[in-house]
XYZ file of N, CA and C in Angstrom:
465
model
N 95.547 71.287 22.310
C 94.135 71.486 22.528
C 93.746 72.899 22.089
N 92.548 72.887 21.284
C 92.343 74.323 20.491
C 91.023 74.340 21.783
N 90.969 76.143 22.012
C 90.205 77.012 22.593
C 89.185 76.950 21.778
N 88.167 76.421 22.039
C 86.522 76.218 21.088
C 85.973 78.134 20.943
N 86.393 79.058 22.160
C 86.194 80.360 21.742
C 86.509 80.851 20.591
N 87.549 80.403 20.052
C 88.297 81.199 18.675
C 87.445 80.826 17.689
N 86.632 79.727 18.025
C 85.415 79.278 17.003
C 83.717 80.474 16.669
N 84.157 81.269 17.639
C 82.828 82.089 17.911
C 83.323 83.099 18.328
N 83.547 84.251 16.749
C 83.647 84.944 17.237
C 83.357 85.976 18.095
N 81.820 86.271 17.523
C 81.101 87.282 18.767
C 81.488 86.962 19.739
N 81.447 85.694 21.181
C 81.253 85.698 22.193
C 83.558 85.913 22.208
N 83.951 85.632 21.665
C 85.663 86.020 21.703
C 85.549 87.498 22.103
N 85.064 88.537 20.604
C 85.364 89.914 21.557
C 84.227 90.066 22.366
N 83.601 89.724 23.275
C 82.617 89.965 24.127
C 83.948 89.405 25.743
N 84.802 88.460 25.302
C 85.321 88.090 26.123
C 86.748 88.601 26.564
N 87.036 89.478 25.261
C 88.290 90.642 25.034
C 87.323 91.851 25.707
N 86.901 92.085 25.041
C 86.086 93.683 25.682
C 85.942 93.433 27.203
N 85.294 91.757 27.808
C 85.085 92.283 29.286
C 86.884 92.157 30.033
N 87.690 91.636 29.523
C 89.163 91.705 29.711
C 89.761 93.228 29.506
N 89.644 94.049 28.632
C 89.511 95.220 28.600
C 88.931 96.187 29.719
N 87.666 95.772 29.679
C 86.864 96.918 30.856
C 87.536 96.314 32.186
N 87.757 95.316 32.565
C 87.801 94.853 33.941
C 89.712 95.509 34.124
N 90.202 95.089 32.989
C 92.096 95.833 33.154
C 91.702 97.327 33.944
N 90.639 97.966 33.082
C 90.597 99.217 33.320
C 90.114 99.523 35.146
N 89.265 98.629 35.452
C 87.990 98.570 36.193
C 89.443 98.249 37.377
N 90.060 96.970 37.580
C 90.545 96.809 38.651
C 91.860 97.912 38.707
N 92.389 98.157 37.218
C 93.451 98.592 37.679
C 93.449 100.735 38.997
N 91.544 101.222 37.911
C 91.053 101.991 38.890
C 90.692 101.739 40.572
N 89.944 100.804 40.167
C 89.636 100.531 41.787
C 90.857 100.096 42.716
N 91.762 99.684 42.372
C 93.521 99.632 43.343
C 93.412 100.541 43.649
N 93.842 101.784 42.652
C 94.195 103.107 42.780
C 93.481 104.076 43.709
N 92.211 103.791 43.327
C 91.271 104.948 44.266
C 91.068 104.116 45.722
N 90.905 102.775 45.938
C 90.510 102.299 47.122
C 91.805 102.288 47.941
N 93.035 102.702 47.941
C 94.446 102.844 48.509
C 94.485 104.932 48.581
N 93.812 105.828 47.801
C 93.420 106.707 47.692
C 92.117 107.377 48.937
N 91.334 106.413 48.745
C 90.175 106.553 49.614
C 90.582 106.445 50.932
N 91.356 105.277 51.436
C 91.992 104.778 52.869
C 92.817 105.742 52.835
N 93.176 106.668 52.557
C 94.729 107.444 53.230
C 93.689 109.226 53.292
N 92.942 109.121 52.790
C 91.895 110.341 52.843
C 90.910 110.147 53.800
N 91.411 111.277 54.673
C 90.545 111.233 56.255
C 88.422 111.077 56.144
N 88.188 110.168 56.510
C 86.692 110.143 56.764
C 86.021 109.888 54.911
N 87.114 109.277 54.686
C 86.191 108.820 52.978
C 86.208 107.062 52.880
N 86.665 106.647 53.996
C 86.624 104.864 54.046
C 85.168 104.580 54.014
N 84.492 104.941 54.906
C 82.732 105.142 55.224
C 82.127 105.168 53.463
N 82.692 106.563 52.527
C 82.127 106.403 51.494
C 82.489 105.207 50.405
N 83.760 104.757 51.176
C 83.576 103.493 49.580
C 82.753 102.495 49.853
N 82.862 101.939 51.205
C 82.152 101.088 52.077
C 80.536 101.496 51.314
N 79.974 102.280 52.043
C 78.737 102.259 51.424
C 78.228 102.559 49.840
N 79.519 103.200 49.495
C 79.267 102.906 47.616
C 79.192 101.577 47.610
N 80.201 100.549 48.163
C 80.113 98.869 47.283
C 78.833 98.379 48.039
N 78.040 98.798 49.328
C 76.970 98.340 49.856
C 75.873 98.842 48.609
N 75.628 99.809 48.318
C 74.962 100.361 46.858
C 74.842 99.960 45.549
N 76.394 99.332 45.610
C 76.034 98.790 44.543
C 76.126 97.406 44.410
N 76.860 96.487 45.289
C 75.732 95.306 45.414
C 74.512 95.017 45.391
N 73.745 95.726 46.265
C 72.212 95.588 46.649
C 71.597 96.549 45.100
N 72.282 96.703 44.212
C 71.505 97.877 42.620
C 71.971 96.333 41.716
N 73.233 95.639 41.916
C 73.007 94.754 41.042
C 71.853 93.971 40.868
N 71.683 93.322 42.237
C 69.795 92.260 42.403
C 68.860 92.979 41.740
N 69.120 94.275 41.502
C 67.638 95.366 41.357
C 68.122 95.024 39.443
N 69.340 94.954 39.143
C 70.080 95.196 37.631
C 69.916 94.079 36.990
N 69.795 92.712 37.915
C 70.258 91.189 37.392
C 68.588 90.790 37.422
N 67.326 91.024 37.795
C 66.217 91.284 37.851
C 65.425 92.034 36.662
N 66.112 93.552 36.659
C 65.324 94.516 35.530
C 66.146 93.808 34.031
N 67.265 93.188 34.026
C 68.354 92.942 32.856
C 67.568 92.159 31.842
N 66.599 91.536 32.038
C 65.424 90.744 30.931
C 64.609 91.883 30.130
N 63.965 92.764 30.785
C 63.166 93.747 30.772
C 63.992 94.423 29.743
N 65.284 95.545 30.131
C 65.937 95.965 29.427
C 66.860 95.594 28.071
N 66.656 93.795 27.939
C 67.431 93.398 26.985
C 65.945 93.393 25.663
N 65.057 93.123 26.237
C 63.712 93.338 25.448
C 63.380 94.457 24.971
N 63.089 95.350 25.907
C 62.830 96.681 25.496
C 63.870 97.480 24.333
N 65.051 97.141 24.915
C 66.260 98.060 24.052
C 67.140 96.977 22.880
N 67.145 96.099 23.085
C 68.059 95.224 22.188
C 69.170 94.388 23.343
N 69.866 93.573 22.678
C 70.981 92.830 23.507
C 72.349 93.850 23.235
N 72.326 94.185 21.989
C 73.840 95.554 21.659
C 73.439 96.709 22.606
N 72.097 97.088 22.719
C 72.428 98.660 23.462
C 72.374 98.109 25.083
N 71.801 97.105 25.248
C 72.018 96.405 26.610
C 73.623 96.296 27.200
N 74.346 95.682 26.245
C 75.603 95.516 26.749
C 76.393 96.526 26.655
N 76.495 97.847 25.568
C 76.871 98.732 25.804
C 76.410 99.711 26.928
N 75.221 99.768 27.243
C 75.280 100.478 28.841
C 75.806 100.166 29.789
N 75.376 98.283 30.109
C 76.456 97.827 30.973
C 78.105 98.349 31.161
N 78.356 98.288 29.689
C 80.007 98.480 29.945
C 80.217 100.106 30.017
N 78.978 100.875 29.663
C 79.202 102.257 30.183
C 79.792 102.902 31.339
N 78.269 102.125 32.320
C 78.158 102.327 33.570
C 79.261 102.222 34.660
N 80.445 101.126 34.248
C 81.702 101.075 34.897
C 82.367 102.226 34.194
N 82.550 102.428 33.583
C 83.425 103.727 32.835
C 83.222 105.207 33.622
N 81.657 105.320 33.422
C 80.861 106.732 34.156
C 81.117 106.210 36.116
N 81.002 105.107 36.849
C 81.578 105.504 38.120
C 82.752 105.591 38.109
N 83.855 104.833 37.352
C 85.648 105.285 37.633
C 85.738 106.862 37.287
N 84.938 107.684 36.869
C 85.405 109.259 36.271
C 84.656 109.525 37.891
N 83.072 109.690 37.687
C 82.687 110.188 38.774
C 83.557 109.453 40.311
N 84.004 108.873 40.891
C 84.696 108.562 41.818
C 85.975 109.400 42.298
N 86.270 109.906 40.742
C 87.688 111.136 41.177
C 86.857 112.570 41.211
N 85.464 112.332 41.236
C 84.993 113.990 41.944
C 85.143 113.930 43.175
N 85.068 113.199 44.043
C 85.093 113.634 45.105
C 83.607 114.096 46.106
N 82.563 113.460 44.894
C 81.190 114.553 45.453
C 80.292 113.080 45.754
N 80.504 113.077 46.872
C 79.817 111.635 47.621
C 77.926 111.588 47.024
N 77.509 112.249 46.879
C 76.335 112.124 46.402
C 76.060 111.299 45.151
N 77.001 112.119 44.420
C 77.296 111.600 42.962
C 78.324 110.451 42.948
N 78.630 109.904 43.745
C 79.570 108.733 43.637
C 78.412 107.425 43.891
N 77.533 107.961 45.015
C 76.338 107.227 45.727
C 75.609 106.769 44.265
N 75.071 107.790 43.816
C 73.939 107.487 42.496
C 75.062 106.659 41.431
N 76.189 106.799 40.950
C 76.626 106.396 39.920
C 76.762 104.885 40.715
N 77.049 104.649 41.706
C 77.513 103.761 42.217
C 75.974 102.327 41.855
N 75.149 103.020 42.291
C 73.608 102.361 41.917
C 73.330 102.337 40.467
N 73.958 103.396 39.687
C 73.667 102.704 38.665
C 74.924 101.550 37.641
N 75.663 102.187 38.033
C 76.885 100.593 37.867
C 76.260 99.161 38.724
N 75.842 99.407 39.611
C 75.095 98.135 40.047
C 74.192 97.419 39.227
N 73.373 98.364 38.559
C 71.835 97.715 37.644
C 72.920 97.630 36.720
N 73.791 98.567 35.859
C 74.411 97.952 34.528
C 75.266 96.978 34.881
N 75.649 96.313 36.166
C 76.489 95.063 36.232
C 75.560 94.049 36.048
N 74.235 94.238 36.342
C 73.322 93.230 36.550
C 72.581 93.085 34.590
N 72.600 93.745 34.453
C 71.710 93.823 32.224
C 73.048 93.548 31.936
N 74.378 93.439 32.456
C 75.552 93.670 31.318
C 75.825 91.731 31.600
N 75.485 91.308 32.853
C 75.463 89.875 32.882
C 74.618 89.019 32.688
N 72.868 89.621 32.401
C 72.004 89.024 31.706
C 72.528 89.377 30.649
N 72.979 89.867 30.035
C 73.264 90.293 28.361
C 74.336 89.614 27.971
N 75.315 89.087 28.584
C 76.500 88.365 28.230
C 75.698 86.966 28.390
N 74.673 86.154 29.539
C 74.302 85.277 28.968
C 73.272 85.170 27.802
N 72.821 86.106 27.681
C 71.757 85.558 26.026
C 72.538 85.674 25.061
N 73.836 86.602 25.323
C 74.530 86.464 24.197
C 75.150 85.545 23.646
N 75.509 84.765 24.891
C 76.050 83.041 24.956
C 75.000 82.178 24.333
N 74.284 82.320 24.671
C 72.958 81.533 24.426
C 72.595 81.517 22.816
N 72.626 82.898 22.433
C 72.779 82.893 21.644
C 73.883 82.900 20.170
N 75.080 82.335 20.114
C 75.652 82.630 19.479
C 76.389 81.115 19.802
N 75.894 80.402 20.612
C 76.910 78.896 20.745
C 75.766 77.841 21.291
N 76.541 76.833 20.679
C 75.614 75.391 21.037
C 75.417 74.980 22.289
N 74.653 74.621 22.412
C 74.068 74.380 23.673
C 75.265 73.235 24.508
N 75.983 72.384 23.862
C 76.744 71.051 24.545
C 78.279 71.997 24.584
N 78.468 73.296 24.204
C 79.870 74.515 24.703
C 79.121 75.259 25.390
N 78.162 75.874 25.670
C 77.714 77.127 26.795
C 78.621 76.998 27.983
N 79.326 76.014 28.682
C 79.633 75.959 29.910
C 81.256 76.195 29.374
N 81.617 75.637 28.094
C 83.408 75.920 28.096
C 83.610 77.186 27.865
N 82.500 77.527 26.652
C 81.972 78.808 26.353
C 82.294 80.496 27.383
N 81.432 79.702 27.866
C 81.436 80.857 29.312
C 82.352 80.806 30.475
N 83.143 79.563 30.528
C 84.277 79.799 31.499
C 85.176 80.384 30.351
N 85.459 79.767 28.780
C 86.904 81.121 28.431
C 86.298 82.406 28.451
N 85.086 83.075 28.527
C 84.518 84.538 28.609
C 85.120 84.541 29.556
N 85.012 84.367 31.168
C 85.115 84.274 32.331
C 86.838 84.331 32.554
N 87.368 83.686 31.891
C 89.292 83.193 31.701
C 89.523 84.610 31.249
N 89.070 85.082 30.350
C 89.538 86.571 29.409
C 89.219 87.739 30.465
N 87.752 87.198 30.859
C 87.762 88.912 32.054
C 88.507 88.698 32.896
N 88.827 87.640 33.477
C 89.895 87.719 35.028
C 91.101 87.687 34.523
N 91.686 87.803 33.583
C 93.234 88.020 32.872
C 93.062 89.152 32.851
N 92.219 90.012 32.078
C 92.045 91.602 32.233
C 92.293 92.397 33.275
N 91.837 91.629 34.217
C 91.356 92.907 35.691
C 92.765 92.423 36.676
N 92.930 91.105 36.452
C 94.166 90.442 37.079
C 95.547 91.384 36.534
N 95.649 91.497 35.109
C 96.360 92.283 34.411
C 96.450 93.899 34.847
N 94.932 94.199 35.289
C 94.639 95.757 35.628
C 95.396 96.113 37.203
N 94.664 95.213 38.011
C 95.609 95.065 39.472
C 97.317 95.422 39.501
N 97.932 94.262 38.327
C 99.548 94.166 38.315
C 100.035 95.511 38.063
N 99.049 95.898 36.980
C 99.346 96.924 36.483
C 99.692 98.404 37.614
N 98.959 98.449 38.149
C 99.261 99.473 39.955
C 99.953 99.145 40.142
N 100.695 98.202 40.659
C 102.321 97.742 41.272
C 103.316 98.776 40.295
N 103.084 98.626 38.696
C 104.162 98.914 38.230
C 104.237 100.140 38.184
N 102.946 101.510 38.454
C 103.166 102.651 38.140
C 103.147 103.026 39.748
């Protein structure tokens, strides 16, 4: 049985790249959230960073139409995949303010970076694959971040 992804390519590296960011993404967040728990009175700050940035995604998965219009679907998805990059750096400052704000805005770029992965679907595959489509996108990011996790065990 052939993978109908290898048929399209755009949405393939769209589905490598989020396998990529997420390796990176979980294999940080192991690290710092086992980091955070052993550092006296900083449990409170991750806690309310992921409360931040849940409640910035609804605000992200909302504005993500707006911003795919205004700016394009390429500079859309490249902020998205920014915005995780810029909180894993800011998170090793240490400066809760600035973990707070980056944290809100990784929320809105989780929210334009997943309206932007679906128009990108939308656009670039037939309407009777969108659903196989988007579960191998979906197969590639959770091999990534699954991969990123293992990856902490070994170092």
């Amino acid at each position: 049985m052939k993978l109908k992804i290898f048929d399209y390519p755009q949405l393939l590296l769209l589905g490598l790249a989020l396998g990529f960011l997420f390796f990176g993404w979980n294999a940080a967040e192991q690290h710092l959230t086992s980091f955070y728990q052993k550092t006296e009175g900083q449990t409170a700050t991750a806690l309310n960073s992921l409360a931040i940035l849940y409640a910035s995604a609804i605000i992200g998965s909302f504005a993500g139409p707006i911003f795919v219009r205004k700016f394009g679907l390429k500079t859309a998805i490249i902020f998205g995949f920014l915005t995780y990059i810029v909180l894993t750096f800011g998170i090793t400052s240490k400066i809760t303010p600035l973990i707070f704000t980056l944290s809100a805005l990784l929320g809105i770029g989780s929210g334009i970076l997943s309206v932007s992965q679906i128009d990108l679907l939308r656009l670039f595959s037939p309407q009777n694959l969108r659903g196989e489509l988007a579960g191998s996108i979906n197969a590639l990011r959770t091999i990534g971040g699954g991969l990123g996790v293992f990856s902490v065990f070994l170092f």
